[in-house]
CSV table of N, CA and C in Angstrom, one decimal:
chain,number,residue,atom,x,y,z
A,1,UNK,N,-20.0,-37.4,1.7
A,1,UNK,CA,-18.8,-36.9,1.6
A,1,UNK,C,-17.9,-36.3,0.7
A,2,UNK,N,-18.1,-35.3,0.4
A,2,UNK,CA,-17.2,-35.3,-1.0
A,2,UNK,C,-15.8,-34.7,-0.3
A,3,UNK,N,-15.1,-35.9,-1.5
A,3,UNK,CA,-13.7,-36.1,-1.5
A,3,UNK,C,-13.1,-34.4,-1.8
A,4,UNK,N,-11.6,-34.0,-1.1
A,4,UNK,CA,-11.0,-33.0,-1.5
A,4,UNK,C,-11.4,-32.7,-3.1
A,5,UNK,N,-10.4,-33.1,-4.6
A,5,UNK,CA,-10.4,-33.5,-5.5
A,5,UNK,C,-11.8,-33.1,-5.9
A,6,UNK,N,-12.9,-33.9,-5.6
A,6,UNK,CA,-14.2,-33.3,-5.8
A,6,UNK,C,-14.6,-31.8,-5.9
A,7,UNK,N,-14.4,-31.5,-4.6
A,7,UNK,CA,-14.3,-30.2,-4.1
A,7,UNK,C,-13.7,-28.6,-4.3
A,8,UNK,N,-12.6,-29.4,-5.1
A,8,UNK,CA,-11.6,-28.5,-5.8
A,8,UNK,C,-12.3,-28.4,-7.4
A,9,UNK,N,-12.3,-29.4,-7.6
A,9,UNK,CA,-13.2,-29.0,-9.3
A,9,UNK,C,-14.5,-28.3,-9.3
A,10,UNK,N,-15.0,-28.7,-8.0
A,10,UNK,CA,-16.8,-28.1,-8.1
A,10,UNK,C,-16.3,-26.8,-8.1
A,11,UNK,N,-15.3,-25.9,-6.9
A,11,UNK,CA,-15.0,-24.4,-6.8
A,11,UNK,C,-14.5,-23.9,-8.2
A,12,UNK,N,-13.4,-24.6,-9.0
A,12,UNK,CA,-13.0,-24.8,-10.2
A,12,UNK,C,-14.0,-23.9,-11.1
A,13,UNK,N,-15.4,-24.3,-10.9
A,13,UNK,CA,-16.0,-24.4,-12.5
A,13,UNK,C,-17.0,-23.3,-11.7
A,14,UNK,N,-17.6,-23.0,-10.5
A,14,UNK,CA,-18.3,-22.0,-9.9
A,14,UNK,C,-17.8,-21.0,-9.6
A,15,UNK,N,-16.1,-20.2,-9.8
A,15,UNK,CA,-15.6,-19.4,-9.8
A,15,UNK,C,-15.4,-18.9,-11.1
A,16,UNK,N,-15.5,-17.0,-10.6
A,16,UNK,CA,-15.4,-16.4,-12.1
A,16,UNK,C,-13.9,-16.1,-12.6
A,17,UNK,N,-13.9,-16.5,-13.5
A,17,UNK,CA,-12.3,-16.4,-14.0
A,17,UNK,C,-12.0,-14.8,-14.1
A,18,UNK,N,-10.8,-14.5,-13.8
A,18,UNK,CA,-10.3,-13.1,-13.6
A,18,UNK,C,-10.0,-12.9,-14.9
A,19,UNK,N,-10.2,-11.8,-15.0
A,19,UNK,CA,-9.4,-11.3,-15.9
A,19,UNK,C,-8.1,-10.8,-16.0
A,20,UNK,N,-7.0,-12.1,-15.4
A,20,UNK,CA,-5.5,-11.4,-15.1
A,20,UNK,C,-5.0,-10.3,-16.2
A,21,UNK,N,-4.8,-10.5,-17.0
A,21,UNK,CA,-4.2,-9.4,-18.3
A,21,UNK,C,-4.6,-7.8,-18.0
A,22,UNK,N,-6.3,-7.4,-18.0
A,22,UNK,CA,-6.6,-6.4,-18.3
A,22,UNK,C,-6.2,-6.0,-16.2
A,23,UNK,N,-6.5,-7.2,-15.5
A,23,UNK,CA,-5.8,-6.2,-14.3
A,23,UNK,C,-4.9,-5.8,-13.9
A,24,UNK,N,-3.8,-6.5,-14.9
A,24,UNK,CA,-2.8,-6.0,-14.5
A,24,UNK,C,-2.6,-4.2,-15.1
A,25,UNK,N,-3.2,-4.2,-16.4
A,25,UNK,CA,-2.8,-2.9,-17.6
A,25,UNK,C,-3.8,-1.7,-16.5
A,26,UNK,N,-4.8,-2.3,-15.6
A,26,UNK,CA,-5.3,-1.6,-14.8
A,26,UNK,C,-4.3,-0.8,-13.5
A,27,UNK,N,-3.7,-2.1,-12.9
A,27,UNK,CA,-3.1,-1.6,-11.7
A,27,UNK,C,-1.5,-0.8,-12.6
A,28,UNK,N,-1.0,-0.9,-13.2
A,28,UNK,CA,-0.1,-0.5,-14.1
A,28,UNK,C,-0.4,0.8,-14.8
A,29,UNK,N,-1.6,0.8,-15.2
A,29,UNK,CA,-2.0,2.5,-15.5
A,29,UNK,C,-1.6,3.1,-14.2
A,30,UNK,N,-2.9,2.7,-13.0
A,30,UNK,CA,-2.9,3.6,-12.5
A,30,UNK,C,-1.6,4.0,-11.1
A,31,UNK,N,-1.5,3.2,-10.7
A,31,UNK,CA,0.1,2.9,-10.1
A,31,UNK,C,0.7,3.5,-11.0
A,32,UNK,N,0.6,3.9,-12.2
A,32,UNK,CA,1.6,4.8,-13.0
A,32,UNK,C,1.3,6.0,-13.1
A,33,UNK,N,0.0,6.0,-12.8
A,33,UNK,CA,-1.0,7.4,-13.0
A,33,UNK,C,-0.2,8.5,-11.0
A,34,UNK,N,-0.1,7.4,-10.7
A,34,UNK,CA,0.0,8.0,-8.9
A,34,UNK,C,1.1,8.4,-9.0
A,35,UNK,N,2.4,7.8,-9.2
A,35,UNK,CA,4.3,7.5,-9.2
A,35,UNK,C,3.9,8.8,-10.4
A,36,UNK,N,2.9,9.3,-11.3
A,36,UNK,CA,3.4,10.6,-12.2
A,36,UNK,C,2.8,11.5,-11.2
A,37,UNK,N,1.9,11.7,-10.3
A,37,UNK,CA,1.4,12.8,-9.7
A,37,UNK,C,2.8,13.0,-8.9
A,38,UNK,N,3.0,12.3,-7.9
A,38,UNK,CA,4.2,12.0,-7.4
A,38,UNK,C,5.4,13.1,-7.6
A,39,UNK,N,6.3,12.3,-9.2
A,39,UNK,CA,7.0,13.5,-10.2
A,39,UNK,C,6.3,14.8,-10.1
A,40,UNK,N,5.3,14.9,-10.9
A,40,UNK,CA,4.1,16.4,-10.6
A,40,UNK,C,4.9,17.3,-9.4
A,41,UNK,N,4.9,16.6,-8.9
A,41,UNK,CA,4.5,17.9,-7.1
A,41,UNK,C,5.8,17.9,-7.2
A,42,UNK,N,6.8,16.5,-7.3
A,42,UNK,CA,8.5,17.0,-7.0
A,42,UNK,C,8.9,18.2,-7.9
A,43,UNK,N,8.4,18.1,-9.1
A,43,UNK,CA,9.0,19.1,-10.0
A,43,UNK,C,8.1,20.2,-9.6
A,44,UNK,N,7.0,20.7,-9.3
A,44,UNK,CA,6.2,21.6,-8.8
A,44,UNK,C,6.8,22.3,-7.7
A,45,UNK,N,7.6,21.6,-6.7
A,45,UNK,CA,7.9,21.9,-5.3
A,45,UNK,C,9.3,22.7,-5.8
A,46,UNK,N,10.5,21.9,-6.4
A,46,UNK,CA,10.7,22.3,-7.0
A,46,UNK,C,11.0,23.5,-7.8
A,47,UNK,N,10.0,23.9,-8.4
A,47,UNK,CA,9.8,24.9,-9.3
A,47,UNK,C,9.9,26.4,-7.6
A,48,UNK,N,9.1,25.8,-7.3
A,48,UNK,CA,7.9,26.8,-6.6
A,48,UNK,C,10.0,27.7,-5.7
A,49,UNK,N,11.4,26.7,-5.8
A,49,UNK,CA,12.2,26.9,-5.0
A,49,UNK,C,12.1,26.4,-4.0
A,50,UNK,N,12.0,25.0,-3.9
A,50,UNK,CA,12.3,24.2,-2.7
A,50,UNK,C,13.4,23.3,-2.8
A,51,UNK,N,14.3,23.4,-2.1
A,51,UNK,CA,15.7,22.3,-2.0
A,51,UNK,C,15.4,20.8,-2.7
A,52,UNK,N,15.6,20.8,-3.5
A,52,UNK,CA,15.3,19.1,-4.0
A,52,UNK,C,15.0,17.9,-3.3
A,53,UNK,N,16.0,18.2,-1.5
A,53,UNK,CA,15.4,17.0,-1.0
A,53,UNK,C,14.4,17.2,-0.2
A,54,UNK,N,14.7,18.5,0.4
A,54,UNK,CA,13.4,18.8,0.8
A,54,UNK,C,12.1,18.9,-0.3
A,55,UNK,N,11.9,19.2,-1.7
A,55,UNK,CA,10.9,18.9,-2.6
A,55,UNK,C,10.5,17.0,-2.3
A,56,UNK,N,11.1,16.5,-2.2
A,56,UNK,CA,10.8,14.6,-2.5
A,56,UNK,C,10.5,14.5,-0.6
A,57,UNK,N,10.9,15.7,0.2
A,57,UNK,CA,10.5,15.0,1.1
A,57,UNK,C,8.7,15.5,1.1
A,58,UNK,N,8.7,17.0,0.7
A,58,UNK,CA,6.9,17.1,0.7
A,58,UNK,C,6.2,16.7,-0.7
A,59,UNK,N,6.7,16.0,-1.4
A,59,UNK,CA,5.8,15.1,-2.1
A,59,UNK,C,5.3,13.6,-1.5
A,60,UNK,N,6.1,13.0,-1.0
A,60,UNK,CA,5.8,11.8,-0.1
A,60,UNK,C,4.6,12.4,0.8
A,61,UNK,N,5.1,13.3,2.3
A,61,UNK,CA,3.9,13.8,3.2
A,61,UNK,C,2.6,14.3,2.3
A,62,UNK,N,2.4,15.2,0.6
A,62,UNK,CA,1.3,15.4,0.3
A,62,UNK,C,0.8,14.2,-0.5
A,63,UNK,N,1.4,12.8,-0.9
A,63,UNK,CA,1.3,11.8,-1.3
A,63,UNK,C,0.6,11.1,0.0
A,64,UNK,N,1.2,11.3,1.5
A,64,UNK,CA,0.6,10.2,2.4
A,64,UNK,C,-1.0,11.4,2.6
A,65,UNK,N,-0.4,12.4,2.6
A,65,UNK,CA,-2.4,12.9,3.1
A,65,UNK,C,-3.0,12.7,2.2
A,66,UNK,N,-2.9,13.0,0.8
A,66,UNK,CA,-3.9,12.5,-0.1
A,66,UNK,C,-4.4,11.2,-0.2
A,67,UNK,N,-3.6,10.2,0.4
A,67,UNK,CA,-3.8,8.9,0.5
A,67,UNK,C,-5.2,8.6,1.6
A,68,UNK,N,-4.5,9.4,2.5
A,68,UNK,CA,-5.6,9.1,3.9
A,68,UNK,C,-6.6,9.6,3.4
A,69,UNK,N,-6.5,11.3,2.9
A,69,UNK,CA,-8.0,12.4,2.6
A,69,UNK,C,-8.8,11.2,1.8
A,70,UNK,N,-8.5,10.9,1.0
A,70,UNK,CA,-9.1,9.8,-0.3
A,70,UNK,C,-10.0,8.5,0.2
A,71,UNK,N,-8.8,8.4,1.5
A,71,UNK,CA,-9.5,7.0,2.2
A,71,UNK,C,-10.5,7.4,3.0
A,72,UNK,N,-10.4,8.8,4.0
A,72,UNK,CA,-11.2,9.2,4.6
A,72,UNK,C,-12.8,9.5,3.7
A,73,UNK,N,-12.4,10.2,2.5
A,73,UNK,CA,-13.7,10.0,2.3
A,73,UNK,C,-14.5,9.0,1.2
A,74,UNK,N,-13.8,7.9,1.3
A,74,UNK,CA,-14.1,6.7,0.7
A,74,UNK,C,-13.7,6.1,-0.7
A,75,UNK,N,-13.1,6.8,-1.1
A,75,UNK,CA,-13.2,7.4,-2.5
A,75,UNK,C,-12.1,6.3,-2.9
A,76,UNK,N,-10.3,6.0,-2.2
A,76,UNK,CA,-9.3,5.3,-2.2
A,76,UNK,C,-9.9,4.1,-2.5
A,77,UNK,N,-10.7,3.4,-1.9
A,77,UNK,CA,-11.3,1.5,-1.7
A,77,UNK,C,-11.8,1.9,-3.3
A,78,UNK,N,-12.5,2.8,-3.9
A,78,UNK,CA,-13.2,2.5,-5.2
A,78,UNK,C,-11.8,2.5,-6.4
A,79,UNK,N,-11.5,3.1,-5.6
A,79,UNK,CA,-9.8,3.1,-7.2
A,79,UNK,C,-9.2,2.1,-7.1
A,80,UNK,N,-9.1,1.6,-5.5
A,80,UNK,CA,-8.0,0.2,-5.5
A,80,UNK,C,-8.7,-1.0,-6.0
A,81,UNK,N,-10.6,-1.0,-5.8
A,81,UNK,CA,-11.1,-1.9,-6.8
A,81,UNK,C,-11.2,-2.2,-8.2
A,82,UNK,N,-10.6,-0.7,-9.1
A,82,UNK,CA,-10.2,-1.7,-10.3
A,82,UNK,C,-8.4,-1.2,-10.3
A,83,UNK,N,-7.9,-1.0,-9.3
A,83,UNK,CA,-6.3,-0.6,-9.8
A,83,UNK,C,-5.5,-2.0,-8.8
A,84,UNK,N,-6.2,-2.4,-7.9
A,84,UNK,CA,-5.9,-3.8,-7.2
A,84,UNK,C,-3.9,-3.3,-6.9
A,85,UNK,N,-3.2,-4.0,-7.3
A,85,UNK,CA,-1.8,-3.6,-6.6
A,85,UNK,C,-1.2,-2.3,-6.9
A,86,UNK,N,-1.8,-1.6,-8.5
A,86,UNK,CA,-2.0,0.1,-9.1
A,86,UNK,C,-1.7,0.4,-7.4
A,87,UNK,N,-2.1,0.7,-6.6
A,87,UNK,CA,-2.9,1.3,-5.6
A,87,UNK,C,-2.0,0.9,-3.9
A,88,UNK,N,-1.2,-0.4,-4.4
A,88,UNK,CA,-1.6,-1.1,-3.1
A,88,UNK,C,0.1,-0.3,-3.1
A,89,UNK,N,0.9,-0.4,-3.8
A,89,UNK,CA,2.4,-0.1,-3.4
A,89,UNK,C,2.6,1.1,-3.4
A,90,UNK,N,2.4,2.3,-3.8
A,90,UNK,CA,2.8,3.3,-4.3
A,90,UNK,C,2.6,3.7,-2.2
A,91,UNK,N,2.9,4.7,-2.0
A,91,UNK,CA,3.1,5.3,-0.7
A,91,UNK,C,1.9,5.4,-0.5
A,92,UNK,N,0.8,5.9,-0.8
A,92,UNK,CA,-0.6,6.0,-1.0
A,92,UNK,C,-1.6,5.1,-0.6
A,93,UNK,N,-0.9,3.5,-1.1
A,93,UNK,CA,-1.4,2.6,0.0
A,93,UNK,C,-0.8,2.4,0.9
A,94,UNK,N,0.5,2.9,1.8
A,94,UNK,CA,0.3,2.5,3.0
A,94,UNK,C,-0.2,3.4,3.7
A,95,UNK,N,-0.8,4.6,3.5
A,95,UNK,CA,-1.4,5.6,4.0
A,95,UNK,C,-3.0,5.1,4.0
A,96,UNK,N,-3.2,4.1,3.1
A,96,UNK,CA,-4.5,4.0,3.5
A,96,UNK,C,-5.1,3.0,4.6
A,97,UNK,N,-3.6,1.8,4.5
A,97,UNK,CA,-3.7,0.8,5.5
A,97,UNK,C,-3.2,1.5,6.7
A,98,UNK,N,-2.9,2.3,7.3
A,98,UNK,CA,-2.6,2.7,8.5
A,98,UNK,C,-4.4,3.3,9.2
A,99,UNK,N,-5.1,4.6,7.3
A,99,UNK,CA,-5.7,5.7,7.8
A,99,UNK,C,-7.6,4.2,7.8
A,100,UNK,N,-7.7,2.9,7.3
A,100,UNK,CA,-8.8,2.8,6.8
A,100,UNK,C,-9.2,2.1,8.5
A,101,UNK,N,-8.3,1.0,9.0
A,101,UNK,CA,-8.8,0.7,10.1
A,101,UNK,C,-8.6,1.7,11.3
A,102,UNK,N,-8.0,2.9,11.1
A,102,UNK,CA,-8.4,3.9,12.1
A,102,UNK,C,-10.0,4.6,12.2
A,103,UNK,N,-10.3,4.1,10.2
A,103,UNK,CA,-11.5,5.2,10.5
A,103,UNK,C,-12.6,4.4,10.7
A,104,UNK,N,-12.6,2.6,10.2
A,104,UNK,CA,-13.6,1.5,11.0
A,104,UNK,C,-13.7,1.6,12.1
A,105,UNK,N,-12.2,2.0,12.7
A,105,UNK,CA,-12.9,1.1,14.6
A,105,UNK,C,-13.0,2.4,15.0
A,106,UNK,N,-13.0,3.4,14.5
A,106,UNK,CA,-13.7,5.0,15.2
A,106,UNK,C,-14.3,5.2,16.4
A,107,UNK,N,-14.9,4.5,16.3
A,107,UNK,CA,-16.7,4.2,17.0
A,107,UNK,C,-16.5,3.6,18.1
A,108,UNK,N,-15.7,2.1,18.2
A,108,UNK,CA,-15.0,2.0,19.5
A,108,UNK,C,-14.5,3.9,20.3
A,109,UNK,N,-14.3,4.1,20.0
A,109,UNK,CA,-13.5,5.1,20.9
A,109,UNK,C,-11.5,5.3,20.1
A,110,UNK,N,-11.3,6.7,21.1
A,110,UNK,CA,-9.7,7.1,20.8
A,110,UNK,C,-8.7,5.6,21.3
A,111,UNK,N,-8.8,5.3,22.1
A,111,UNK,CA,-8.1,4.0,22.8
A,111,UNK,C,-8.6,2.8,22.3
A,112,UNK,N,-9.3,2.3,22.6
A,112,UNK,CA,-9.5,1.3,22.6
A,112,UNK,C,-9.6,1.0,20.6
A,113,UNK,N,-10.2,2.0,20.0
A,113,UNK,CA,-10.8,2.0,18.2
A,113,UNK,C,-9.5,2.4,17.8
A,114,UNK,N,-9.5,3.6,17.3
A,114,UNK,CA,-8.4,4.3,16.5
A,114,UNK,C,-6.8,3.8,17.4
A,115,UNK,N,-6.4,3.6,18.1
A,115,UNK,CA,-5.2,3.4,19.2
A,115,UNK,C,-4.6,1.7,18.7
A,116,UNK,N,-6.0,1.4,18.9
A,116,UNK,CA,-5.3,-0.2,19.2
A,116,UNK,C,-5.9,-0.7,17.7
A,117,UNK,N,-6.2,-0.5,16.9
A,117,UNK,CA,-6.4,-0.7,15.5
A,117,UNK,C,-5.3,0.0,14.4
A,118,UNK,N,-4.6,1.1,14.8
A,118,UNK,CA,-4.7,1.7,13.5
A,118,UNK,C,-3.7,1.3,12.9
A,119,UNK,N,-2.4,0.0,13.7
A,119,UNK,CA,-1.5,-0.7,12.9
A,119,UNK,C,-2.0,-1.9,12.2
A,120,UNK,N,-3.2,-2.1,12.6
A,120,UNK,CA,-3.3,-3.8,12.4
A,120,UNK,C,-2.9,-4.1,11.3
A,121,UNK,N,-3.0,-3.2,10.2
A,121,UNK,CA,-2.5,-3.8,9.0
A,121,UNK,C,-1.1,-3.6,8.7
A,122,UNK,N,-0.9,-2.4,8.8
A,122,UNK,CA,0.7,-1.7,8.2
A,122,UNK,C,1.4,-2.3,9.1
A,123,UNK,N,1.1,-2.5,10.5
A,123,UNK,CA,1.7,-2.7,11.6
A,123,UNK,C,3.0,-3.9,11.4
A,124,UNK,N,2.4,-5.2,10.9
A,124,UNK,CA,3.1,-6.4,10.6
A,124,UNK,C,4.3,-5.7,9.8
A,125,UNK,N,3.5,-4.8,8.2
A,125,UNK,CA,4.4,-4.2,7.4
A,125,UNK,C,6.2,-3.7,7.7
A,126,UNK,N,5.3,-3.0,9.1
A,126,UNK,CA,6.5,-1.7,9.8
A,126,UNK,C,7.4,-2.8,10.6
A,127,UNK,N,7.4,-4.2,11.4
A,127,UNK,CA,8.0,-4.9,12.2
A,127,UNK,C,8.7,-5.5,11.6
A,128,UNK,N,8.1,-6.6,10.2
A,128,UNK,CA,9.3,-6.8,9.6
A,128,UNK,C,10.0,-6.3,8.5
A,129,UNK,N,9.7,-4.6,8.0
A,129,UNK,CA,10.2,-4.1,7.1
A,129,UNK,C,11.9,-3.5,8.3
A,130,UNK,N,11.5,-3.1,9.5
A,130,UNK,CA,12.2,-2.8,10.2
A,130,UNK,C,13.5,-4.2,10.4
A,131,UNK,N,12.8,-5.3,11.4
A,131,UNK,CA,13.3,-6.2,11.3
A,131,UNK,C,14.4,-6.7,10.1
A,132,UNK,N,14.2,-6.9,8.9
A,132,UNK,CA,14.7,-7.0,7.9
A,132,UNK,C,16.0,-6.4,7.6
A,133,UNK,N,15.7,-4.5,7.3
A,133,UNK,CA,16.7,-3.7,7.1
A,133,UNK,C,17.7,-4.1,8.7
A,134,UNK,N,17.5,-4.2,9.9
A,134,UNK,CA,18.7,-4.4,10.7
A,134,UNK,C,19.4,-5.1,10.2
A,135,UNK,N,18.9,-6.6,9.9
A,135,UNK,CA,19.5,-7.7,9.6
A,135,UNK,C,19.9,-7.8,8.9
A,136,UNK,N,19.6,-7.0,7.7
A,136,UNK,CA,20.4,-6.4,6.0
A,136,UNK,C,21.7,-5.8,6.6
A,137,UNK,N,21.4,-4.3,7.9
A,137,UNK,CA,22.6,-3.8,8.0
A,137,UNK,C,23.6,-4.8,8.9
A,138,UNK,N,23.5,-5.5,9.7
A,138,UNK,CA,24.4,-6.9,10.3
A,138,UNK,C,25.1,-7.3,9.4
A,139,UNK,N,24.7,-8.3,8.5
A,139,UNK,CA,25.5,-8.9,7.1
A,139,UNK,C,26.4,-7.7,6.7
A,140,UNK,N,25.5,-6.5,6.4
A,140,UNK,CA,26.3,-5.7,5.4
A,140,UNK,C,27.7,-5.2,6.3
A,141,UNK,N,27.4,-4.5,7.1
A,141,UNK,CA,28.5,-4.4,8.3
A,141,UNK,C,29.3,-5.5,8.5
A,142,UNK,N,29.1,-6.7,8.6
A,142,UNK,CA,30.5,-7.9,8.7
A,142,UNK,C,30.9,-8.0,7.4
A,143,UNK,N,29.8,-8.1,6.2
A,143,UNK,CA,30.7,-8.1,5.2
A,143,UNK,C,31.6,-7.8,5.0
A,144,UNK,N,31.5,-6.6,5.3
A,144,UNK,CA,32.6,-4.9,4.8
A,144,UNK,C,33.7,-5.0,5.6
A,145,UNK,N,33.5,-6.3,6.7
A,145,UNK,CA,34.7,-5.7,7.6
A,145,UNK,C,36.1,-6.2,6.9
A,146,UNK,N,36.1,-7.8,5.9
A,146,UNK,CA,36.9,-8.1,5.6
A,146,UNK,C,37.4,-7.6,4.0
């Protein structure tokens, strides 16, 4: 029987090295391009006469729509394969994390497939993000009382 240390050494030898520096560059560039697209959309909407606050809302909605559309067309995953965290962090990554399970489980029906699986990835983010914001709000409220 192989010892834990021997197994770890074997895995290290057989696993391909990850090009960390290149992965960081790709994530930075593609994530930056997504953010640049968002800024361009905001500028376009304000140029068209939309109030700045509403332009930012329209930008978020547009980016979510594009994220879902690209996920549906099986393009977002191909971009994410190269960009890694560069596609995970912007709002498009959130849209992808909601849409991908829904698309994958559509064959199981709208209730048990789409309805049950739509938030399987993004659900914990929503729950814990909301919980963290409530805790932060309570701590902030308590500290401002004094």
